[in-house]
Amino acid sequence: AGAKGLLVDFNETSGYAAFHVDSESTTHYTAFLQGKYGAHIEQDITSGRGLKVTRDIAETGSLALVYFHDDNSANTQTTLTVRQDGTGDILNLLDGASEVVTVNGTGQLGLGVATPLAKVHMEGATAPALFFTRNDSAIAADEALGGIVFGGTEDGSSYDTGAQIYAYASNDWTVSSDVPTYLTFDTTADDTTTMSERVRITSEGDVGIGATTPGKRLEITDGTNEHLLRLAYNHAGGGSAANRVDLGVDSGGAFVLSPSEGSVASAAS
């Protein structure tokens, strides 16, 4: 539809190209299209392709086979859009004949797996892993190395974070010789949007629950509740155990033992 400056109507079906340009230039492109809309390619016969770009030479340079460059620094538009209205995959990236990256029709990302089962699904012959690194000329104590943040939105535009797991440098780093690191686990309580650290694993492997500098392999600290640890027996499973004992330390430093049938307290040593 619409006026055409050049019309090639080619009904040959014996294997000839309707339009073939062969250039031997080593400095200029074979075709240069300039206009508001550069090119429109439409496949209208089944079992074909809309566009195929190939290279069958022993290329040793640094030029990519396909290169997109949105070269105006004031541009605010998307450089590449890929749309799938059917049920097929949106994107397949292959290394040889092996599919290494897949984005299926529901937006699930597969890394090393062609049929992802979750929003992000990784698979490999060896254990797959996420690798977060901080690129910094001098990594100092308490600087974040990377983390995982959990959040949500109810309108698609305003977001809140509810929990996170982060890794931090314990002291100044010296890459390849001294890289002390600790982990923190943060959650958000009811009626607030502020996350608080709940658990820390130090560089020495000590675990603090409510304690940022645990002095033993496990330290549990709470400024408002003297019952810090509960041991329970639930034979039926799936519910709160009626047979339990709470252990803790009161404000005076006394050990507190509170079984479900009563309370027993011993004086501090």
Coordinates of N, CA, C and O in Angstrom, one line a residue, residues 22-138:
D22 N 26.3 -7.0 -5.1 CA 27.6 -7.5 -4.6 C 28.6 -6.4 -4.8 O 29.0 -6.0 -5.8
S23 N 29.1 -6.0 -3.6 CA 30.1 -4.9 -3.6 C 31.5 -5.4 -3.1 O 31.5 -6.2 -2.1
E24 N 32.6 -5.0 -3.7 CA 33.9 -5.4 -3.2 C 34.6 -4.3 -2.5 O 35.8 -4.3 -2.2
S25 N 33.8 -3.2 -2.1 CA 34.4 -2.1 -1.4 C 34.8 -2.5 0.0 O 34.2 -3.3 0.7
T26 N 36.0 -2.1 0.4 CA 36.5 -2.4 1.8 C 36.3 -1.2 2.7 O 36.8 -1.2 3.9
T27 N 35.7 -0.1 2.2 CA 35.6 1.1 3.0 C 34.2 1.6 3.1 O 33.9 2.5 4.0
H28 N 33.3 1.1 2.3 CA 31.9 1.7 2.3 C 30.9 0.5 2.3 O 31.2 -0.6 1.9
Y29 N 29.7 0.8 2.9 CA 28.7 -0.1 3.0 C 28.1 -0.4 1.6 O 28.0 0.5 0.7
T30 N 27.6 -1.6 1.4 CA 27.0 -2.0 0.1 C 25.7 -1.2 -0.1 O 25.4 -0.8 -1.2
A31 N 24.9 -1.0 1.0 CA 23.7 -0.3 0.9 C 23.6 0.7 2.0 O 24.0 0.4 3.1
F32 N 23.1 1.9 1.7 CA 22.9 2.9 2.7 C 21.5 3.5 2.5 O 21.1 4.0 1.5
L33 N 20.7 3.3 3.6 CA 19.3 3.8 3.6 C 19.2 5.0 4.5 O 19.6 4.9 5.7
Q34 N 18.6 6.0 4.1 CA 18.4 7.2 4.9 C 17.0 7.7 4.8 O 16.5 7.9 3.6
G35 N 16.4 8.0 5.9 CA 15.0 8.6 5.8 C 14.4 8.5 7.2 O 15.0 8.0 8.1
K36 N 13.1 8.9 7.3 CA 12.4 8.8 8.6 C 12.3 7.4 9.0 O 12.4 7.0 10.2
Y37 N 11.9 6.5 8.1 CA 11.8 5.1 8.3 C 12.9 4.4 7.3 O 12.7 4.4 6.1
G38 N 13.9 3.8 7.9 CA 15.0 3.3 7.1 C 14.6 2.1 6.2 O 14.9 2.1 5.0
A39 N 14.0 1.1 6.8 CA 13.7 -0.1 6.0 C 12.5 -0.8 6.7 O 12.4 -0.8 7.9
H40 N 11.7 -1.5 5.9 CA 10.6 -2.3 6.3 C 10.7 -3.6 5.6 O 10.6 -3.7 4.4
I41 N 10.9 -4.7 6.3 CA 11.1 -6.0 5.7 C 9.9 -6.9 6.2 O 9.7 -7.0 7.5
E42 N 9.1 -7.4 5.4 CA 8.0 -8.2 5.8 C 8.0 -9.6 5.1 O 8.1 -9.7 3.9
Q43 N 7.9 -10.7 5.9 CA 7.8 -12.0 5.4 C 6.4 -12.3 5.1 O 5.5 -12.2 6.0
D44 N 6.0 -12.7 3.9 CA 4.6 -13.0 3.5 C 4.4 -14.4 3.0 O 3.4 -14.7 2.4
I45 N 5.5 -15.2 3.1 CA 5.4 -16.6 2.7 C 5.9 -17.4 3.8 O 6.9 -17.1 4.5
T46 N 5.2 -18.5 4.2 CA 5.5 -19.3 5.3 C 6.8 -20.1 5.2 O 7.3 -20.2 4.1
S47 N 7.3 -20.5 6.3 CA 8.6 -21.3 6.4 C 9.8 -20.6 5.9 O 10.7 -21.1 5.3
G48 N 9.8 -19.3 6.1 CA 10.9 -18.5 5.7 C 11.4 -17.6 6.8 O 11.2 -17.9 8.0
R49 N 12.1 -16.5 6.5 CA 12.6 -15.6 7.5 C 12.4 -14.2 7.0 O 12.5 -13.9 5.8
G50 N 12.2 -13.3 7.9 CA 12.1 -11.9 7.6 C 13.5 -11.2 7.3 O 13.6 -10.4 6.4
L51 N 14.5 -11.7 8.1 CA 15.8 -11.2 7.9 C 16.8 -12.2 8.3 O 16.7 -12.9 9.3
K52 N 17.9 -12.4 7.5 CA 19.0 -13.3 7.8 C 20.3 -12.6 7.5 O 20.5 -12.1 6.4
V53 N 21.1 -12.5 8.5 CA 22.4 -11.9 8.4 C 23.5 -13.0 8.7 O 23.5 -13.6 9.8
T54 N 24.4 -13.3 7.8 CA 25.4 -14.3 8.0 C 26.8 -13.8 7.7 O 27.0 -12.8 6.9
R55 N 27.8 -14.5 8.2 CA 29.2 -14.2 7.9 C 29.9 -15.5 7.8 O 30.0 -16.2 8.8
D56 N 30.5 -15.8 6.7 CA 31.3 -17.1 6.5 C 32.7 -16.8 6.1 O 33.1 -17.2 5.0
I57 N 33.4 -16.0 6.9 CA 34.8 -15.7 6.6 C 35.5 -15.8 8.0 O 34.9 -15.7 9.0
A58 N 36.8 -16.0 7.9 CA 37.6 -16.2 9.1 C 38.0 -14.8 9.7 O 39.1 -14.3 9.6
E59 N 36.9 -14.2 10.2 CA 37.1 -12.8 10.7 C 37.9 -12.8 12.0 O 37.6 -13.5 12.9
T60 N 39.0 -12.0 12.0 CA 39.9 -11.9 13.2 C 39.8 -10.5 13.8 O 40.6 -10.3 14.8
G61 N 39.0 -9.7 13.3 CA 39.0 -8.3 13.8 C 38.1 -8.2 15.0 O 37.7 -9.2 15.6
S62 N 37.7 -7.0 15.3 CA 36.8 -6.7 16.5 C 35.4 -6.2 16.2 O 34.7 -5.8 17.1
L63 N 35.1 -6.3 14.9 CA 33.8 -5.8 14.5 C 32.7 -6.8 14.6 O 32.9 -8.0 14.1
A64 N 31.6 -6.5 15.3 CA 30.5 -7.4 15.4 C 29.8 -7.6 14.1 O 29.8 -6.7 13.2
L65 N 29.1 -8.8 13.9 CA 28.4 -9.0 12.7 C 27.2 -8.0 12.5 O 26.9 -7.5 11.5
V66 N 26.6 -7.7 13.6 CA 25.5 -6.7 13.6 C 25.7 -5.7 14.7 O 26.1 -6.1 15.8
Y67 N 25.5 -4.5 14.4 CA 25.9 -3.4 15.3 C 24.8 -2.3 15.3 O 24.4 -1.8 14.2
F68 N 24.2 -2.0 16.4 CA 23.2 -1.0 16.6 C 23.8 0.2 17.4 O 24.4 0.0 18.4
H69 N 23.7 1.4 16.8 CA 24.3 2.5 17.5 C 23.3 3.7 17.5 O 23.0 4.3 16.4
D70 N 22.7 4.0 18.6 CA 21.8 5.2 18.8 C 22.7 6.3 19.2 O 23.0 6.5 20.4
D71 N 23.3 7.1 18.3 CA 24.5 7.9 18.6 C 24.2 9.4 19.0 O 25.1 10.2 19.0
N72 N 22.9 9.7 19.3 CA 22.6 11.1 19.7 C 22.5 11.0 21.3 O 21.6 10.3 21.8
S73 N 23.3 11.8 21.9 CA 23.3 11.7 23.4 C 22.0 12.3 24.0 O 21.8 12.0 25.2
A74 N 21.2 13.0 23.3 CA 20.0 13.5 23.8 C 18.8 12.6 23.6 O 17.7 12.9 24.0
N75 N 19.1 11.5 22.9 CA 18.0 10.5 22.6 C 17.4 9.9 23.9 O 18.1 9.5 24.8
T76 N 16.1 9.8 24.0 CA 15.4 9.2 25.1 C 14.6 7.9 24.7 O 13.9 7.4 25.6
Q77 N 14.7 7.5 23.5 CA 13.9 6.4 23.0 C 14.6 5.1 23.1 O 15.8 5.0 23.2
T78 N 13.9 4.0 23.1 CA 14.4 2.6 23.1 C 15.2 2.4 21.9 O 14.8 2.7 20.8
T79 N 16.4 1.7 22.0 CA 17.2 1.4 20.8 C 16.7 0.2 20.1 O 16.7 0.1 18.9
L80 N 16.3 -0.8 20.8 CA 15.8 -2.1 20.1 C 14.6 -2.6 20.8 O 14.6 -2.8 22.1
T81 N 13.6 -2.9 20.1 CA 12.3 -3.5 20.6 C 12.1 -4.8 19.9 O 12.1 -4.9 18.6
V82 N 11.9 -5.9 20.6 CA 11.5 -7.2 20.0 C 10.1 -7.6 20.6 O 10.0 -7.6 21.8
R83 N 9.2 -7.8 19.7 CA 7.8 -8.0 20.1 C 7.3 -9.4 19.6 O 7.6 -9.7 18.4
Q84 N 6.7 -10.2 20.4 CA 6.2 -11.5 20.0 C 4.7 -11.5 20.4 O 4.4 -11.4 21.6
D85 N 3.8 -11.6 19.4 CA 2.4 -11.6 19.7 C 1.8 -13.0 19.8 O 0.7 -13.2 20.2
G86 N 2.6 -14.0 19.4 CA 2.2 -15.4 19.4 C 2.7 -16.1 20.7 O 2.8 -15.4 21.8
T87 N 2.9 -17.4 20.7 CA 3.3 -18.1 21.8 C 4.8 -18.6 21.8 O 5.2 -19.3 22.7
G88 N 5.5 -18.3 20.7 CA 6.9 -18.7 20.6 C 7.8 -18.0 21.5 O 7.4 -17.0 22.2
D89 N 9.0 -18.4 21.5 CA 10.0 -17.7 22.3 C 10.3 -16.3 21.8 O 10.2 -16.0 20.6
I90 N 10.6 -15.3 22.6 CA 10.9 -14.0 22.2 C 12.4 -13.9 21.7 O 12.7 -13.2 20.8
L91 N 13.3 -14.7 22.4 CA 14.7 -14.6 22.1 C 15.4 -15.9 22.3 O 15.1 -16.6 23.3
N92 N 16.2 -16.4 21.4 CA 17.1 -17.5 21.5 C 18.5 -17.1 21.1 O 18.7 -16.6 20.0
L93 N 19.5 -17.3 22.0 CA 20.9 -17.1 21.7 C 21.6 -18.5 21.8 O 21.4 -19.2 22.7
L94 N 22.3 -18.8 20.7 CA 23.0 -20.1 20.6 C 24.5 -20.0 20.5 O 25.0 -19.0 19.9
D95 N 25.2 -20.9 21.1 CA 26.6 -21.1 20.9 C 26.8 -22.4 20.1 O 26.6 -23.5 20.6
G96 N 27.0 -22.2 18.8 CA 27.0 -23.3 17.9 C 25.5 -23.8 17.8 O 24.6 -23.0 17.5
A97 N 25.3 -25.1 18.1 CA 24.0 -25.6 18.1 C 23.3 -25.6 19.5 O 22.1 -26.0 19.6
S98 N 24.0 -25.2 20.5 CA 23.5 -25.2 21.9 C 22.8 -23.9 22.2 O 23.5 -22.8 22.1
E99 N 21.6 -24.0 22.7 CA 20.9 -22.8 23.1 C 21.4 -22.4 24.5 O 21.2 -23.2 25.5
V100 N 21.9 -21.2 24.7 CA 22.5 -20.8 26.0 C 21.7 -19.7 26.7 O 21.7 -19.6 27.9
V101 N 20.9 -19.0 25.9 CA 20.0 -18.0 26.5 C 18.6 -18.0 25.9 O 18.6 -18.1 24.6
T102 N 17.6 -18.1 26.7 CA 16.2 -18.1 26.2 C 15.4 -17.1 26.9 O 15.5 -17.0 28.1
V103 N 14.6 -16.4 26.2 CA 13.5 -15.6 26.8 C 12.2 -16.1 26.2 O 12.0 -16.0 25.0
N104 N 11.4 -16.8 27.0 CA 10.2 -17.4 26.4 C 9.0 -16.4 26.3 O 9.2 -15.2 26.6
G105 N 7.9 -16.8 25.8 CA 6.8 -16.0 25.5 C 6.2 -15.3 26.7 O 5.4 -14.4 26.6
T106 N 6.5 -15.8 27.9 CA 5.9 -15.2 29.1 C 7.0 -14.4 29.9 O 6.7 -14.0 31.0
G107 N 8.1 -14.2 29.2 CA 9.1 -13.3 29.8 C 10.1 -14.1 30.8 O 10.8 -13.4 31.5
Q108 N 10.0 -15.4 30.8 CA 10.9 -16.1 31.7 C 12.3 -16.3 31.0 O 12.4 -16.5 29.8
L109 N 13.4 -16.1 31.8 CA 14.7 -16.1 31.3 C 15.4 -17.4 31.6 O 15.4 -17.8 32.8
G110 N 15.9 -18.1 30.6 CA 16.6 -19.4 30.8 C 18.0 -19.2 30.4 O 18.4 -18.7 29.3
L111 N 18.9 -19.5 31.3 CA 20.4 -19.5 31.1 C 20.9 -20.9 31.1 O 21.0 -21.5 32.2
G112 N 21.2 -21.4 30.0 CA 21.6 -22.8 29.9 C 20.5 -23.8 29.8 O 20.7 -25.0 29.8
V113 N 19.3 -23.3 29.8 CA 18.1 -24.1 29.7 C 17.1 -23.5 28.7 O 16.8 -22.3 28.8
A114 N 16.6 -24.3 27.8 CA 15.7 -23.8 26.7 C 14.3 -23.7 27.1 O 13.5 -23.0 26.5
T115 N 13.9 -24.3 28.2 CA 12.5 -24.3 28.7 C 12.5 -23.8 30.2 O 12.3 -24.6 31.1
P116 N 12.7 -22.5 30.4 CA 12.8 -22.1 31.8 C 11.5 -22.3 32.6 O 10.4 -22.2 32.0
L117 N 11.6 -22.7 33.9 CA 10.4 -23.0 34.7 C 10.1 -21.9 35.7 O 9.2 -22.0 36.5
A118 N 10.9 -20.8 35.7 CA 10.7 -19.7 36.6 C 11.1 -18.4 36.0 O 11.6 -18.4 34.8
K119 N 10.9 -17.3 36.6 CA 11.3 -16.0 36.0 C 12.8 -16.0 35.6 O 13.1 -15.4 34.6
V120 N 13.6 -16.6 36.4 CA 15.0 -16.8 36.0 C 15.4 -18.2 36.4 O 15.2 -18.7 37.5
H121 N 15.8 -19.0 35.4 CA 16.2 -20.4 35.6 C 17.5 -20.6 35.0 O 17.8 -20.4 33.8
M122 N 18.5 -21.1 35.8 CA 19.8 -21.4 35.4 C 20.1 -22.8 35.4 O 19.7 -23.5 36.4
E123 N 20.9 -23.3 34.5 CA 21.2 -24.8 34.5 C 22.6 -24.9 33.8 O 22.9 -24.2 32.9
G124 N 23.4 -25.9 34.4 CA 24.7 -26.1 33.8 C 25.2 -27.5 34.2 O 24.7 -28.1 35.1
A125 N 26.2 -27.9 33.5 CA 26.8 -29.2 33.9 C 27.5 -29.2 35.2 O 27.6 -30.2 35.9
T126 N 28.0 -28.0 35.6 CA 28.5 -27.8 37.0 C 27.5 -26.9 37.7 O 26.6 -26.3 37.0
A127 N 27.6 -26.7 39.0 CA 26.6 -25.9 39.8 C 26.6 -24.5 39.3 O 27.6 -23.8 39.4
P128 N 25.4 -24.0 38.7 CA 25.3 -22.6 38.3 C 25.3 -21.7 39.5 O 24.9 -22.1 40.6
A129 N 25.8 -20.5 39.3 CA 25.8 -19.5 40.4 C 25.7 -18.1 39.9 O 26.0 -17.8 38.7
L130 N 25.2 -17.2 40.7 CA 25.2 -15.8 40.4 C 26.5 -15.2 41.0 O 26.8 -15.5 42.2
F131 N 27.1 -14.3 40.3 CA 28.4 -13.8 40.7 C 28.3 -12.3 40.8 O 28.1 -11.6 39.7
F132 N 28.3 -11.7 42.0 CA 28.3 -10.2 42.1 C 29.7 -9.7 42.5 O 30.3 -10.3 43.4
T133 N 30.2 -8.7 41.8 CA 31.5 -8.2 42.2 C 31.4 -6.6 42.2 O 30.6 -6.0 41.5
R134 N 32.1 -6.1 43.1 CA 32.3 -4.6 43.2 C 33.5 -4.2 42.5 O 34.6 -4.7 42.8
N135 N 33.4 -3.3 41.6 CA 34.6 -2.8 40.8 C 35.0 -1.5 41.4 O 34.4 -0.4 41.2
D136 N 36.0 -1.5 42.3 CA 36.4 -0.3 43.1 C 37.9 -0.4 43.2 O 38.5 -1.4 43.5
S137 N 38.5 0.8 43.1 CA 40.0 0.8 43.2 C 40.4 0.6 44.6 O 41.6 0.2 44.8
A138 N 39.6 0.8 45.6 CA 39.9 0.6 47.0 C 38.6 0.2 47.8 O 37.8 1.0 48.1

